[in-house]
XYZ file of N, CA and C in Angstrom:
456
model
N 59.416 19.004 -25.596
C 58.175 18.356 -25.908
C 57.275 18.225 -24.688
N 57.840 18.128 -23.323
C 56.833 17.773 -22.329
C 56.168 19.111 -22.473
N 56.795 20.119 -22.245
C 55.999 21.528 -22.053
C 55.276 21.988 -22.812
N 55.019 21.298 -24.502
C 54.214 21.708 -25.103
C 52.720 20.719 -24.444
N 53.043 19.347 -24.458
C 52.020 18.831 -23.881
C 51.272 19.302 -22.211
N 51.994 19.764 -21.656
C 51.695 20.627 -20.095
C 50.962 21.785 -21.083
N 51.608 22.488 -22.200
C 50.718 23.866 -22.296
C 49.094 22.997 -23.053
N 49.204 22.372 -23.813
C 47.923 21.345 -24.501
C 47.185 20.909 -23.605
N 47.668 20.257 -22.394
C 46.638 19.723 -21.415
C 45.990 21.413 -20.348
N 46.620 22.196 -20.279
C 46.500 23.635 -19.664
C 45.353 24.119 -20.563
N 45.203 24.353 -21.472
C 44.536 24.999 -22.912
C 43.375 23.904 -23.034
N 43.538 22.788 -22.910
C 42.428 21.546 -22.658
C 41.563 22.019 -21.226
N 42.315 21.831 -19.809
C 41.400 22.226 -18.998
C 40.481 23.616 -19.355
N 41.235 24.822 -19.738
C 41.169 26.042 -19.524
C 39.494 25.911 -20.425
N 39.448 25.183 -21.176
C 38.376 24.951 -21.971
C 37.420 24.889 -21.965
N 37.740 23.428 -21.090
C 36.488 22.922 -20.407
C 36.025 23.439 -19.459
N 36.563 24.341 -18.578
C 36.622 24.599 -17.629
C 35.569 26.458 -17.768
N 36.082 26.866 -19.174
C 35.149 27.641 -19.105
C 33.922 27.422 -20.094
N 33.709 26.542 -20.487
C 32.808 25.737 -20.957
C 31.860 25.441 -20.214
N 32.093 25.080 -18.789
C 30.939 24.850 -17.496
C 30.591 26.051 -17.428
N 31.849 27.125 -16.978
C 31.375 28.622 -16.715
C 30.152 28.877 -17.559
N 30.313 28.943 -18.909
C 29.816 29.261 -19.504
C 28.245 28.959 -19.195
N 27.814 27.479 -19.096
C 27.188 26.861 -18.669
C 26.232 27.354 -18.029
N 27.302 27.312 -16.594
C 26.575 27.818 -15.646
C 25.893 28.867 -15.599
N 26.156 30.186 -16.129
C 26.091 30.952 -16.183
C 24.971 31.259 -16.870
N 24.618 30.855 -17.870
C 23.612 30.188 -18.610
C 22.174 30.144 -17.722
N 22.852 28.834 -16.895
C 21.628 28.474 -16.288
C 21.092 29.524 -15.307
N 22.444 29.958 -14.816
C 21.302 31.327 -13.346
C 21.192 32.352 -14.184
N 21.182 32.541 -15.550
C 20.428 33.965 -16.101
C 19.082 33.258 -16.403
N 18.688 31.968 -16.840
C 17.440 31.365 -17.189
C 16.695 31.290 -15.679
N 17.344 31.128 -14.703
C 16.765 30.788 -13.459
C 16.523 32.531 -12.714
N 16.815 33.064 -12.985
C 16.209 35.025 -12.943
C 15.572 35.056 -13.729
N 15.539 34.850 -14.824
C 14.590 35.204 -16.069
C 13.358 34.421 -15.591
N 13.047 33.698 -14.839
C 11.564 32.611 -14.911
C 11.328 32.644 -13.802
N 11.971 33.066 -12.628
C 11.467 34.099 -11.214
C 11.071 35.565 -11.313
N 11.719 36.125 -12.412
C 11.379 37.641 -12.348
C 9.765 38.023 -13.550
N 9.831 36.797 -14.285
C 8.715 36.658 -15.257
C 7.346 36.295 -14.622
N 7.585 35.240 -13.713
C 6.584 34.805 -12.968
C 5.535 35.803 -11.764
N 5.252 37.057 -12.372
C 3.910 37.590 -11.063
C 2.793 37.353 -11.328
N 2.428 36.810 -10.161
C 1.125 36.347 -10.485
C 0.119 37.226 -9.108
N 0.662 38.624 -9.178
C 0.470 39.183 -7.906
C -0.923 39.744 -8.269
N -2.314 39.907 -7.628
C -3.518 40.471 -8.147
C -3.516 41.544 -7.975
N -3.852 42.401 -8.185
C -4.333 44.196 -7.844
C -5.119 43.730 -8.240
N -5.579 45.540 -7.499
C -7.749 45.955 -7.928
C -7.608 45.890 -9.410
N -6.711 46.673 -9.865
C -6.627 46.650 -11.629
C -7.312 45.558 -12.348
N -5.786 44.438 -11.975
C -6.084 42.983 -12.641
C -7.594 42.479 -12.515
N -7.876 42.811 -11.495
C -9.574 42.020 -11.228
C -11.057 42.810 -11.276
N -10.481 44.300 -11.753
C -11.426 44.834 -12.285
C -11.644 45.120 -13.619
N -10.470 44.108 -14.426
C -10.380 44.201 -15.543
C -10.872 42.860 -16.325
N -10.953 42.043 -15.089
C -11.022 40.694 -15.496
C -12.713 40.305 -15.966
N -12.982 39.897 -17.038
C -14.488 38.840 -17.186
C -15.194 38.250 -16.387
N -16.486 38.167 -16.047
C -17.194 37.105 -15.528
C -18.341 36.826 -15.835
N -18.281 35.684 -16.154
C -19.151 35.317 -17.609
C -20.364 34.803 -17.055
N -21.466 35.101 -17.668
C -23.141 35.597 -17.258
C -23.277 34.030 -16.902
N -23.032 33.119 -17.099
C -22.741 31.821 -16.452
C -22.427 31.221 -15.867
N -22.004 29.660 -15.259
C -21.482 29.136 -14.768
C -20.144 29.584 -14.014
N -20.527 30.682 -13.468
C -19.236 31.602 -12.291
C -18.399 30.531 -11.728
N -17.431 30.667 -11.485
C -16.739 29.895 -11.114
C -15.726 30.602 -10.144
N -15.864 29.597 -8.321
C -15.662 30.775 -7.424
C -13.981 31.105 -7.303
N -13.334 29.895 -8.152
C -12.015 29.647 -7.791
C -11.532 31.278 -8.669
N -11.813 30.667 -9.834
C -11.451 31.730 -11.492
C -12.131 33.343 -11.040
N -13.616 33.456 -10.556
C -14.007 34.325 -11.238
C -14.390 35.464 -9.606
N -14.695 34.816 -8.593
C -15.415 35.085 -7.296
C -14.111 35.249 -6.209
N -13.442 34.491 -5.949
C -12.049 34.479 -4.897
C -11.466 35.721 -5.602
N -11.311 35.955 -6.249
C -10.295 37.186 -6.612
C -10.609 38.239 -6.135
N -12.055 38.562 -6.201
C -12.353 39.065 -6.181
C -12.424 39.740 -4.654
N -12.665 38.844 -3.982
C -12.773 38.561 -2.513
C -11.772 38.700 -2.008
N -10.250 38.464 -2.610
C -9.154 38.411 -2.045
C -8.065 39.768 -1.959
N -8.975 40.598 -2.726
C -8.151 41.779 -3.464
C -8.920 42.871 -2.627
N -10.337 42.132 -2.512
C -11.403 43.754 -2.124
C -11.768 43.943 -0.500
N -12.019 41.771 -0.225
C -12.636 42.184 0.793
C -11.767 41.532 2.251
N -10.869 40.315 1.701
C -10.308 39.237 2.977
C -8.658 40.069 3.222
N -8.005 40.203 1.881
C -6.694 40.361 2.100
C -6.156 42.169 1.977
N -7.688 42.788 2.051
C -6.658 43.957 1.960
C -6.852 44.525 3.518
N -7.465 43.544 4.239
C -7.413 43.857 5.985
C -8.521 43.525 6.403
N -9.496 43.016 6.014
C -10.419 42.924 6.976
C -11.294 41.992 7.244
N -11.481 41.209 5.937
C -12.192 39.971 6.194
C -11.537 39.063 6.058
N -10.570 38.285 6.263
C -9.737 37.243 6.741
C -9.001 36.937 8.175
N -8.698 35.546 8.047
C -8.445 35.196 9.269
C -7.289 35.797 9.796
N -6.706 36.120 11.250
C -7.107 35.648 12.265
C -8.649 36.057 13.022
N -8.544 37.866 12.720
C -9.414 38.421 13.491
C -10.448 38.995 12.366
N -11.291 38.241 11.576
C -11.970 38.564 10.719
C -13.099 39.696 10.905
N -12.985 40.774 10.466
C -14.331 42.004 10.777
C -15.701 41.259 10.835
N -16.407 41.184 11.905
C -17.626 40.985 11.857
C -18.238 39.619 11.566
N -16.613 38.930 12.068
C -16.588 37.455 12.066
C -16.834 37.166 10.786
N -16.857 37.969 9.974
C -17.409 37.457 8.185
C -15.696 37.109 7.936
N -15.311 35.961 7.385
C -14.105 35.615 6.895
C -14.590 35.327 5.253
N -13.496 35.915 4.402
C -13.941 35.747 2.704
C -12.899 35.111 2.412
N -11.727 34.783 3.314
C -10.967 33.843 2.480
C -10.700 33.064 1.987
N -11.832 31.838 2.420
C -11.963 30.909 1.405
C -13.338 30.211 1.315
N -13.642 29.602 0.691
C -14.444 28.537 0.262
C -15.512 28.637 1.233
N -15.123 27.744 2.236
C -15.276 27.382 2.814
C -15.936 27.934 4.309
N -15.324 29.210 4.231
C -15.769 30.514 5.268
C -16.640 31.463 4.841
N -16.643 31.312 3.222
C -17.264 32.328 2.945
C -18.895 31.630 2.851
N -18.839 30.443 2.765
C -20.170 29.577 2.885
C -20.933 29.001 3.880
N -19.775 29.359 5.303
C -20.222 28.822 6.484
C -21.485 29.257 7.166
N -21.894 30.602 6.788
C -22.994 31.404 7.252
C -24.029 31.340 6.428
N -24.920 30.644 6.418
C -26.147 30.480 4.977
C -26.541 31.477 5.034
N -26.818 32.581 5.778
C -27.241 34.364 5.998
C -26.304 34.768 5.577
N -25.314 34.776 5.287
C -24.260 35.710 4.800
C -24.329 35.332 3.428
N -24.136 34.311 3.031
C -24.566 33.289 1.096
C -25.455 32.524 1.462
N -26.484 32.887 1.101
C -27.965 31.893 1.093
C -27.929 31.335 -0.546
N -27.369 29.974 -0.954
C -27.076 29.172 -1.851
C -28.455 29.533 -2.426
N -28.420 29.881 -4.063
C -29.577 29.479 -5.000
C -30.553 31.091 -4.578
N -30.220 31.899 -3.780
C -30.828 32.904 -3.781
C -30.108 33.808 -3.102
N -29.587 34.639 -4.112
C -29.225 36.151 -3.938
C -29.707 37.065 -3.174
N -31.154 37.089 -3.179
C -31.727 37.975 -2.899
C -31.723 38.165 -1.050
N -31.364 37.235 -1.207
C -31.405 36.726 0.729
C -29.941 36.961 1.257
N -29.267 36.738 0.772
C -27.408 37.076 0.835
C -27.289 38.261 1.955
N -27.136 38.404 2.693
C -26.422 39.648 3.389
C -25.086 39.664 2.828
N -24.794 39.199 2.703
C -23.003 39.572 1.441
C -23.365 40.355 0.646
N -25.156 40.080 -0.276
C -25.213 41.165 -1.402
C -25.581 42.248 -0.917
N -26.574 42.102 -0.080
C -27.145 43.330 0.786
C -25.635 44.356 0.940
N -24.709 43.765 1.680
C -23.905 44.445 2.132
C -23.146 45.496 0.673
N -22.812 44.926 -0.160
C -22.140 45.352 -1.534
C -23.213 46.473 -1.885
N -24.668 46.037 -2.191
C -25.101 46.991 -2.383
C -25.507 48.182 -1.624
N -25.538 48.059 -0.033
C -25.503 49.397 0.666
C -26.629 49.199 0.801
N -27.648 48.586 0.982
C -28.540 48.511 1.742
C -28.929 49.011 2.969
N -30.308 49.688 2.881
C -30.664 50.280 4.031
C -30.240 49.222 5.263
N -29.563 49.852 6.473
C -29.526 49.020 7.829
C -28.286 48.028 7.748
N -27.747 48.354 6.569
C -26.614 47.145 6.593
C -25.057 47.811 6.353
N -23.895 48.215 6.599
C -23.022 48.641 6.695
C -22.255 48.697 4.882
N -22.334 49.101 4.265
C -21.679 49.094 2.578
C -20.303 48.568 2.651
N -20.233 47.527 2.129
C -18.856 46.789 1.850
C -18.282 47.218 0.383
N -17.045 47.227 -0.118
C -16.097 47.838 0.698
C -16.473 49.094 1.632
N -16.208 49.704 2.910
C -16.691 50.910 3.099
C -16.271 51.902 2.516
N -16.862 53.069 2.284
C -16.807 54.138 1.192
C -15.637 54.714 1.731
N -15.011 55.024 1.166
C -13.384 55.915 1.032
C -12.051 54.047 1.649
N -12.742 53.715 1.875
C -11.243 51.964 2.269
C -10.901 51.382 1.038
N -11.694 51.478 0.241
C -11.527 50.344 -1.111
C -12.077 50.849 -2.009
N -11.675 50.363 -3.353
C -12.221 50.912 -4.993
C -13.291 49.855 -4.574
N -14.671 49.988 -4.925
C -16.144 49.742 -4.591
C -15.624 48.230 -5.760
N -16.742 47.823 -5.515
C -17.289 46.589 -6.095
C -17.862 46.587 -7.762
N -17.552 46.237 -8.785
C -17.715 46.479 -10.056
C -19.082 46.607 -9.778
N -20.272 47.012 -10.965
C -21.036 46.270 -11.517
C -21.219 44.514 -12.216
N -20.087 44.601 -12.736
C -20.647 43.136 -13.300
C -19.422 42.322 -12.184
N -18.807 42.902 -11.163
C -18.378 41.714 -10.177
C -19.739 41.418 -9.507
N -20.585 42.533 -8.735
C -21.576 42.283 -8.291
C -22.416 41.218 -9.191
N -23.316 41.852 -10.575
C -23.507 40.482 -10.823
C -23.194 39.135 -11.298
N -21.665 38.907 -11.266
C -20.890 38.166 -10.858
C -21.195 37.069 -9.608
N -21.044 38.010 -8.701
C -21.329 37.473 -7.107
C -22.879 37.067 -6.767
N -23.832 37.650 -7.475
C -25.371 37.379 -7.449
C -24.912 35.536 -8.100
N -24.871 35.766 -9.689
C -24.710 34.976 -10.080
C -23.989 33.453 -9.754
N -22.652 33.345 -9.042
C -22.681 32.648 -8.453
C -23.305 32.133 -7.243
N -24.199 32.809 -6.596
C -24.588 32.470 -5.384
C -26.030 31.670 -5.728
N -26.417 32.813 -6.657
C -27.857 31.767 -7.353
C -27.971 30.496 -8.158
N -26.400 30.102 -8.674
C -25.775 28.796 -9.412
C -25.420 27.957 -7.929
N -26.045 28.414 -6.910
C -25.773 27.547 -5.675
C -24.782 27.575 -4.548
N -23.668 28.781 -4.995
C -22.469 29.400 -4.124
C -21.400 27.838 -4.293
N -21.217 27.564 -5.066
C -20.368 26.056 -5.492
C -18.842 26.083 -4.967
N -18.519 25.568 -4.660
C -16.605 25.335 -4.319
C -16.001 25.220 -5.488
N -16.152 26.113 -7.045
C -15.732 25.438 -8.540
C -14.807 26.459 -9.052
């Protein structure tokens, strides 16, 4: 009789025991599954595919991406050694120069100047470095700048 109860309590652990396994196991396939699901990585693709609505631009949603994909993070306008001291990486840099975003008027922007290739002004992206600048990112980028170049 003891040895049946030794094999009952054996068959009891063995149970439970893969019962956690089980568990566990569980949990680090859910914990790969919701790291490997999660890219939130931008390409030119993603953001030349993306909307920007004839309105209320919004620089977080609709303008930074844009900036981050074309002009700061694929080498040249971000910090440390920003090209031409123009930094686009954020907010905050990209507004520091009222000649570079002249708030409420586009037309004055050397940022737009630059996109569009303007006589005397160097064409951003430069031709053969980067897939160019949409049409409707450009008026995108008008558009927010003439809604005041906002931190939104």
């Amino acid at each position: 009789k003891s040895y049946d109860f030794y094999f009952l309590y054996l068959n009891y652990i063995f149970v439970i025991n893969m019962n956690k396994l089980f568990r566990d196991i569980i949990v680090v396939l859910f914990i790969i599954f919701f790291f490997l699901s999660c890219d939130d990585t931008l390409t030119v693709d993603n953001v030349d595919d993306r909307d920007i609505p004839l309105t209320n631009v919004s620089f977080s949603q609709d303008i930074y991406p844009i900036f981050q994909v074309k002009c700061a993070f694929s080498g040249c306008h971000a910090s440390p050694n920003p090209a031409d001291g123009i930094d686009l990486s954020t907010w905050a840099n990209v507004t520091a120069n009222p000649y570079i975003v002249f708030p409420h008027n586009s037309g004055n922007s050397i940022l737009v100047w630059a996109i569009e290739g303007r006589a005397g002004i160097s064409p951003m992206p430069p031709v053969g470095y980067a897939r160019p600048i949409t049409t409707k990112q450009l008026a995108g980028i008008k558009t927010w700048i003439d809604e005041g170049a906002l931190d939104n």
